[in-house]
């Protein structure tokens, strides 16, 4: 089960917010903070589900998140897509 308080385990919890909400030239450093973070996916889910416009979340910049949201505009739950996996496909039963 995913904790509602995932941010308590985030690597960036002690980082300077200025680093995480950096301009485009410093975003590579901000993304490096996410490398190896145990709750990276939960963080990204939060940003995508809530359409967070600024900062690096889950290792993705705002530009990368916007591009992903444009490519997949009909996703209503990134939590389901990224954490729970796709819904099982129904296979038609053979008639016999």
Short mmCIF file of N, CA, C and O in Angstrom, two decimals:
data_model
loop_
_atom_site.label_atom_id
_atom_site.label_comp_id
_atom_site.label_asym_id
_atom_site.label_seq_id
_atom_site.Cartn_x
_atom_site.Cartn_y
_atom_site.Cartn_z
N UNK A 1 0.84 -1.19 0.00
CA UNK A 1 0.00 0.00 0.00
C UNK A 1 0.88 1.25 0.00
O UNK A 1 1.89 1.31 0.69
N UNK A 2 0.47 2.24 -0.76
CA UNK A 2 1.22 3.49 -0.87
C UNK A 2 0.80 4.41 0.26
O UNK A 2 -0.37 4.64 0.51
N UNK A 3 1.79 4.95 0.93
CA UNK A 3 1.51 5.87 2.03
C UNK A 3 1.03 7.21 1.50
O UNK A 3 1.53 7.71 0.49
N UNK A 4 0.07 7.79 2.18
CA UNK A 4 -0.40 9.13 1.84
C UNK A 4 0.70 10.14 2.11
O UNK A 4 0.74 11.19 1.51
N UNK A 5 1.60 9.78 2.98
CA UNK A 5 2.67 10.68 3.39
C UNK A 5 3.99 10.31 2.74
O UNK A 5 5.02 10.31 3.38
N UNK A 6 3.95 9.99 1.46
CA UNK A 6 5.15 9.57 0.73
C UNK A 6 6.25 10.61 0.84
O UNK A 6 7.43 10.26 0.84
N UNK A 7 5.88 11.87 0.92
CA UNK A 7 6.88 12.95 0.94
C UNK A 7 7.83 12.85 2.14
O UNK A 7 8.93 13.36 2.09
N UNK A 8 7.41 12.14 3.19
CA UNK A 8 8.28 11.97 4.35
C UNK A 8 9.50 11.12 4.03
O UNK A 8 10.51 11.20 4.70
N UNK A 9 9.39 10.29 2.99
CA UNK A 9 10.50 9.43 2.58
C UNK A 9 11.26 9.98 1.37
O UNK A 9 12.18 9.33 0.87
N UNK A 10 10.88 11.15 0.91
CA UNK A 10 11.50 11.72 -0.29
C UNK A 10 12.93 12.19 -0.02
O UNK A 10 13.22 12.78 1.02
N UNK A 11 13.78 11.90 -0.97
CA UNK A 11 15.17 12.34 -0.88
C UNK A 11 15.26 13.86 -0.81
O UNK A 11 16.13 14.40 -0.12
N UNK A 12 14.37 14.55 -1.45
CA UNK A 12 14.43 16.01 -1.54
C UNK A 12 13.88 16.73 -0.31
O UNK A 12 13.93 17.95 -0.23
N UNK A 13 13.37 16.00 0.66
CA UNK A 13 12.73 16.66 1.81
C UNK A 13 13.67 17.61 2.54
O UNK A 13 13.22 18.54 3.19
N UNK A 14 14.97 17.38 2.42
CA UNK A 14 15.93 18.27 3.08
C UNK A 14 16.64 19.18 2.08
O UNK A 14 17.51 19.95 2.46
N UNK A 15 16.27 19.10 0.82
CA UNK A 15 16.90 19.93 -0.21
C UNK A 15 16.37 21.35 -0.16
O UNK A 15 15.26 21.61 0.31
N UNK A 16 17.16 22.24 -0.67
CA UNK A 16 16.76 23.64 -0.79
C UNK A 16 15.70 23.75 -1.89
O UNK A 16 15.96 23.34 -3.03
N UNK A 17 14.52 24.27 -1.60
CA UNK A 17 13.48 24.39 -2.62
C UNK A 17 13.93 25.16 -3.86
O UNK A 17 13.46 24.89 -4.96
N UNK A 18 14.88 26.06 -3.68
CA UNK A 18 15.41 26.80 -4.83
C UNK A 18 16.03 25.84 -5.85
O UNK A 18 16.01 26.10 -7.04
N UNK A 19 16.59 24.73 -5.37
CA UNK A 19 17.18 23.74 -6.27
C UNK A 19 16.12 23.00 -7.08
O UNK A 19 16.32 22.69 -8.24
N UNK A 20 15.01 22.70 -6.45
CA UNK A 20 13.97 21.91 -7.09
C UNK A 20 13.07 22.72 -8.01
O UNK A 20 12.44 22.18 -8.91
N UNK A 21 13.02 24.00 -7.79
CA UNK A 21 12.21 24.87 -8.62
C UNK A 21 13.14 25.81 -9.38
O UNK A 21 12.93 27.01 -9.44
N UNK A 22 14.17 25.22 -9.97
CA UNK A 22 15.22 25.96 -10.66
C UNK A 22 14.79 26.31 -12.08
O UNK A 22 13.89 25.69 -12.65
N UNK A 23 15.51 27.28 -12.64
CA UNK A 23 15.26 27.60 -14.04
C UNK A 23 15.84 26.50 -14.92
O UNK A 23 16.51 25.58 -14.44
N UNK A 24 15.59 26.59 -16.19
CA UNK A 24 15.94 25.49 -17.09
C UNK A 24 17.42 25.15 -17.11
O UNK A 24 17.78 24.00 -17.33
N UNK A 25 18.28 26.09 -16.86
CA UNK A 25 19.71 25.80 -16.90
C UNK A 25 20.18 24.99 -15.69
O UNK A 25 21.20 24.32 -15.75
N UNK A 26 19.44 25.02 -14.60
CA UNK A 26 19.83 24.29 -13.39
C UNK A 26 18.96 23.06 -13.12
O UNK A 26 19.12 22.39 -12.12
N UNK A 27 18.07 22.75 -14.03
CA UNK A 27 17.16 21.63 -13.81
C UNK A 27 17.86 20.28 -13.84
O UNK A 27 17.40 19.34 -13.20
N UNK A 28 18.97 20.17 -14.53
CA UNK A 28 19.70 18.90 -14.55
C UNK A 28 20.16 18.54 -13.14
O UNK A 28 20.05 17.40 -12.71
N UNK A 29 20.63 19.54 -12.41
CA UNK A 29 21.04 19.31 -11.02
C UNK A 29 19.83 18.93 -10.17
O UNK A 29 19.92 18.06 -9.30
N UNK A 30 18.72 19.59 -10.41
CA UNK A 30 17.50 19.29 -9.65
C UNK A 30 17.04 17.86 -9.91
O UNK A 30 16.64 17.15 -8.99
N UNK A 31 17.11 17.43 -11.14
CA UNK A 31 16.71 16.06 -11.49
C UNK A 31 17.60 15.03 -10.82
O UNK A 31 17.16 13.93 -10.48
N UNK A 32 18.86 15.37 -10.63
CA UNK A 32 19.81 14.45 -10.00
C UNK A 32 19.40 14.13 -8.56
O UNK A 32 19.68 13.04 -8.06
N UNK A 33 18.72 15.06 -7.91
CA UNK A 33 18.24 14.83 -6.55
C UNK A 33 17.27 13.66 -6.53
O UNK A 33 17.22 12.88 -5.58
N UNK A 34 16.53 13.48 -7.62
CA UNK A 34 15.52 12.42 -7.70
C UNK A 34 16.11 11.04 -7.94
O UNK A 34 15.44 10.03 -7.68
N UNK A 35 17.33 10.98 -8.45
CA UNK A 35 17.95 9.69 -8.75
C UNK A 35 18.03 8.83 -7.49
O UNK A 35 18.57 9.24 -6.49
N UNK A 36 17.47 7.67 -7.56
CA UNK A 36 17.50 6.74 -6.44
C UNK A 36 16.51 7.04 -5.32
O UNK A 36 16.50 6.35 -4.31
N UNK A 37 15.66 8.03 -5.50
CA UNK A 37 14.67 8.36 -4.46
C UNK A 37 13.67 7.22 -4.34
O UNK A 37 13.12 6.76 -5.34
N UNK A 38 13.39 6.76 -3.12
CA UNK A 38 12.49 5.63 -2.94
C UNK A 38 11.02 5.93 -3.27
O UNK A 38 10.23 5.01 -3.44
N UNK A 39 10.68 7.20 -3.36
CA UNK A 39 9.28 7.55 -3.65
C UNK A 39 9.17 8.40 -4.92
O UNK A 39 8.23 9.18 -5.09
N UNK A 40 10.10 8.20 -5.82
CA UNK A 40 10.13 8.98 -7.06
C UNK A 40 8.83 8.85 -7.85
O UNK A 40 8.29 9.82 -8.34
N UNK A 41 8.33 7.63 -7.98
CA UNK A 41 7.11 7.42 -8.76
C UNK A 41 5.91 8.07 -8.09
O UNK A 41 5.08 8.71 -8.76
N UNK A 42 5.80 7.94 -6.77
CA UNK A 42 4.67 8.57 -6.06
C UNK A 42 4.71 10.09 -6.25
O UNK A 42 3.67 10.74 -6.41
N UNK A 43 5.90 10.65 -6.24
CA UNK A 43 6.08 12.08 -6.45
C UNK A 43 5.61 12.49 -7.85
O UNK A 43 4.89 13.48 -8.02
N UNK A 44 6.00 11.71 -8.84
CA UNK A 44 5.59 11.99 -10.22
C UNK A 44 4.08 11.87 -10.37
O UNK A 44 3.44 12.70 -11.03
N UNK A 45 3.50 10.86 -9.75
CA UNK A 45 2.04 10.69 -9.77
C UNK A 45 1.36 11.94 -9.21
O UNK A 45 0.40 12.45 -9.80
N UNK A 46 1.85 12.43 -8.09
CA UNK A 46 1.28 13.64 -7.48
C UNK A 46 1.29 14.81 -8.46
O UNK A 46 0.30 15.52 -8.62
N UNK A 47 2.42 15.01 -9.12
CA UNK A 47 2.55 16.13 -10.05
C UNK A 47 1.65 15.96 -11.27
O UNK A 47 1.00 16.92 -11.70
N UNK A 48 1.58 14.76 -11.82
CA UNK A 48 0.77 14.53 -13.01
C UNK A 48 -0.72 14.57 -12.70
O UNK A 48 -1.50 15.20 -13.43
N UNK A 49 -1.14 13.91 -11.63
CA UNK A 49 -2.57 13.89 -11.28
C UNK A 49 -3.09 15.28 -10.93
O UNK A 49 -4.25 15.59 -11.18
N UNK A 50 -2.23 16.11 -10.36
CA UNK A 50 -2.65 17.45 -9.94
C UNK A 50 -2.20 18.54 -10.89
O UNK A 50 -2.36 19.72 -10.59
N UNK A 51 -1.64 18.14 -12.02
CA UNK A 51 -1.20 19.09 -13.05
C UNK A 51 -0.32 20.19 -12.47
O UNK A 51 -0.50 21.37 -12.74
N UNK A 52 0.66 19.79 -11.65
CA UNK A 52 1.60 20.74 -11.06
C UNK A 52 2.45 21.32 -12.19
O UNK A 52 3.04 20.58 -12.97
N UNK A 53 2.48 22.63 -12.27
CA UNK A 53 3.13 23.29 -13.40
C UNK A 53 4.59 23.62 -13.19
O UNK A 53 5.31 23.86 -14.16
N UNK A 54 5.07 23.69 -11.98
CA UNK A 54 6.42 24.18 -11.73
C UNK A 54 7.27 23.17 -10.98
O UNK A 54 6.76 22.41 -10.18
N UNK A 55 8.55 23.21 -11.26
CA UNK A 55 9.51 22.41 -10.51
C UNK A 55 9.75 21.03 -11.07
O UNK A 55 9.08 20.58 -12.00
N UNK A 56 10.74 20.38 -10.51
CA UNK A 56 11.07 19.01 -10.85
C UNK A 56 10.35 18.11 -9.86
O UNK A 56 10.48 18.26 -8.65
N UNK A 57 9.58 17.18 -10.38
CA UNK A 57 8.82 16.23 -9.57
C UNK A 57 9.05 14.85 -10.15
O UNK A 57 8.89 14.64 -11.36
N UNK A 58 9.43 13.91 -9.33
CA UNK A 58 9.63 12.55 -9.79
C UNK A 58 10.67 12.44 -10.90
O UNK A 58 10.61 11.55 -11.72
N UNK A 59 11.60 13.36 -10.92
CA UNK A 59 12.66 13.33 -11.93
C UNK A 59 12.29 13.94 -13.26
O UNK A 59 13.07 13.89 -14.21
N UNK A 60 11.10 14.53 -13.36
CA UNK A 60 10.68 15.15 -14.61
C UNK A 60 10.52 16.65 -14.44
O UNK A 60 9.96 17.12 -13.44
N UNK A 61 10.96 17.38 -15.44
CA UNK A 61 10.79 18.83 -15.43
C UNK A 61 9.36 19.17 -15.85
O UNK A 61 8.63 18.32 -16.36
N UNK A 62 8.99 20.44 -15.66
CA UNK A 62 7.64 20.83 -16.06
C UNK A 62 7.43 20.65 -17.56
O UNK A 62 6.36 20.24 -18.00
N UNK A 63 8.45 20.89 -18.36
CA UNK A 63 8.34 20.72 -19.81
C UNK A 63 8.09 19.25 -20.16
O UNK A 63 7.25 18.93 -21.00
N UNK A 64 8.81 18.35 -19.51
CA UNK A 64 8.63 16.92 -19.75
C UNK A 64 7.24 16.45 -19.33
O UNK A 64 6.61 15.65 -20.03
N UNK A 65 6.77 16.96 -18.20
CA UNK A 65 5.42 16.57 -17.74
C UNK A 65 4.35 17.10 -18.68
O UNK A 65 3.40 16.38 -19.01
N UNK A 66 4.51 18.33 -19.14
CA UNK A 66 3.52 18.88 -20.09
C UNK A 66 3.47 18.05 -21.36
O UNK A 66 2.39 17.76 -21.88
N UNK A 67 4.64 17.66 -21.87
CA UNK A 67 4.69 16.84 -23.08
C UNK A 67 4.00 15.50 -22.86
O UNK A 67 3.24 15.03 -23.72
N UNK A 68 4.24 14.87 -21.71
CA UNK A 68 3.60 13.60 -21.40
C UNK A 68 2.09 13.76 -21.30
O UNK A 68 1.33 12.95 -21.84
N UNK A 69 1.64 14.81 -20.66
CA UNK A 69 0.20 15.05 -20.52
C UNK A 69 -0.44 15.33 -21.88
O UNK A 69 -1.58 14.92 -22.12
N UNK A 70 0.28 15.99 -22.78
CA UNK A 70 -0.25 16.22 -24.13
C UNK A 70 -0.34 14.91 -24.92
O UNK A 70 -1.28 14.71 -25.68
N UNK A 71 0.66 14.03 -24.74
CA UNK A 71 0.64 12.75 -25.46
C UNK A 71 -0.44 11.81 -24.94
O UNK A 71 -0.94 10.97 -25.69
N UNK A 72 -0.78 11.92 -23.69
CA UNK A 72 -1.77 11.02 -23.07
C UNK A 72 -2.83 11.84 -22.33
O UNK A 72 -2.94 11.76 -21.10
N UNK A 73 -3.62 12.61 -23.06
CA UNK A 73 -4.58 13.51 -22.40
C UNK A 73 -5.75 12.82 -21.71
O UNK A 73 -6.42 13.42 -20.89
N UNK A 74 -5.98 11.56 -22.03
CA UNK A 74 -7.16 10.87 -21.48
C UNK A 74 -6.87 10.07 -20.22
O UNK A 74 -7.77 9.42 -19.69
N UNK A 75 -5.63 10.14 -19.73
CA UNK A 75 -5.31 9.43 -18.49
C UNK A 75 -5.95 10.18 -17.34
O UNK A 75 -5.70 11.37 -17.15
N UNK A 76 -6.82 9.51 -16.61
CA UNK A 76 -7.48 10.17 -15.48
C UNK A 76 -6.82 9.86 -14.15
O UNK A 76 -7.03 10.55 -13.17
N UNK A 77 -5.99 8.82 -14.12
CA UNK A 77 -5.29 8.46 -12.89
C UNK A 77 -3.89 7.97 -13.22
O UNK A 77 -3.72 6.82 -13.63
N UNK A 78 -2.92 8.82 -13.03
CA UNK A 78 -1.54 8.42 -13.24
C UNK A 78 -1.12 7.44 -12.16
O UNK A 78 -0.22 6.63 -12.38
N UNK A 79 -1.76 7.49 -11.02
CA UNK A 79 -1.48 6.51 -9.97
C UNK A 79 -1.75 5.11 -10.49
O UNK A 79 -0.94 4.21 -10.34
N UNK A 80 -2.87 4.95 -11.13
CA UNK A 80 -3.22 3.64 -11.68
C UNK A 80 -2.24 3.23 -12.77
O UNK A 80 -1.80 2.09 -12.82
N UNK A 81 -1.84 4.14 -13.60
CA UNK A 81 -0.92 3.84 -14.70
C UNK A 81 0.48 3.52 -14.21
O UNK A 81 1.09 2.54 -14.61
N UNK A 82 1.00 4.35 -13.31
CA UNK A 82 2.40 4.22 -12.90
C UNK A 82 2.63 3.31 -11.70
O UNK A 82 3.69 2.71 -11.57
N UNK A 83 1.67 3.19 -10.81
CA UNK A 83 1.87 2.41 -9.60
C UNK A 83 1.17 1.06 -9.61
O UNK A 83 1.69 0.07 -9.13
N UNK A 84 -0.02 1.05 -10.15
CA UNK A 84 -0.82 -0.17 -10.09
C UNK A 84 -0.76 -0.98 -11.37
O UNK A 84 -1.15 -2.13 -11.39
N UNK A 85 -0.29 -0.38 -12.44
CA UNK A 85 -0.22 -1.07 -13.72
C UNK A 85 -1.55 -1.01 -14.44
O UNK A 85 -2.56 -0.58 -13.90
N UNK A 86 -1.57 -1.46 -15.68
CA UNK A 86 -2.80 -1.39 -16.46
C UNK A 86 -3.85 -2.38 -15.95
O UNK A 86 -3.52 -3.39 -15.35
N UNK A 87 -5.08 -2.05 -16.22
CA UNK A 87 -6.18 -2.94 -15.84
C UNK A 87 -6.07 -4.21 -16.67
O UNK A 87 -5.65 -4.18 -17.83
N UNK A 88 -6.42 -5.33 -16.08
CA UNK A 88 -6.34 -6.60 -16.85
C UNK A 88 -7.27 -6.54 -18.04
O UNK A 88 -8.38 -6.03 -17.97
N UNK A 89 -6.80 -7.08 -19.15
CA UNK A 89 -7.59 -7.11 -20.37
C UNK A 89 -8.53 -8.31 -20.35
O UNK A 89 -8.13 -9.40 -19.94
N UNK A 90 -9.72 -8.08 -20.77
CA UNK A 90 -10.68 -9.18 -20.90
C UNK A 90 -10.40 -9.90 -22.21
O UNK A 90 -10.29 -9.27 -23.26
N UNK A 91 -10.25 -11.19 -22.17
CA UNK A 91 -10.06 -11.95 -23.40
C UNK A 91 -11.37 -12.62 -23.76
O UNK A 91 -12.07 -13.14 -22.87
N UNK A 92 -11.71 -12.58 -25.00
CA UNK A 92 -12.98 -13.21 -25.40
C UNK A 92 -12.90 -14.72 -25.18
O UNK A 92 -11.88 -15.34 -25.41
N UNK A 93 -13.99 -15.26 -24.70
CA UNK A 93 -14.06 -16.72 -24.48
C UNK A 93 -14.37 -17.41 -25.81
O UNK A 93 -15.16 -16.94 -26.61
N UNK A 94 -13.74 -18.53 -25.96
CA UNK A 94 -14.00 -19.32 -27.16
C UNK A 94 -15.39 -19.94 -27.06
O UNK A 94 -15.79 -20.40 -26.00
N UNK A 95 -16.08 -19.92 -28.15
CA UNK A 95 -17.40 -20.56 -28.18
C UNK A 95 -17.25 -21.99 -28.62
O UNK A 95 -16.47 -22.30 -29.50
N UNK A 96 -17.96 -22.82 -28.02
CA UNK A 96 -17.77 -24.20 -28.43
C UNK A 96 -18.87 -25.08 -28.14
O UNK A 96 -19.82 -25.39 -27.88
#
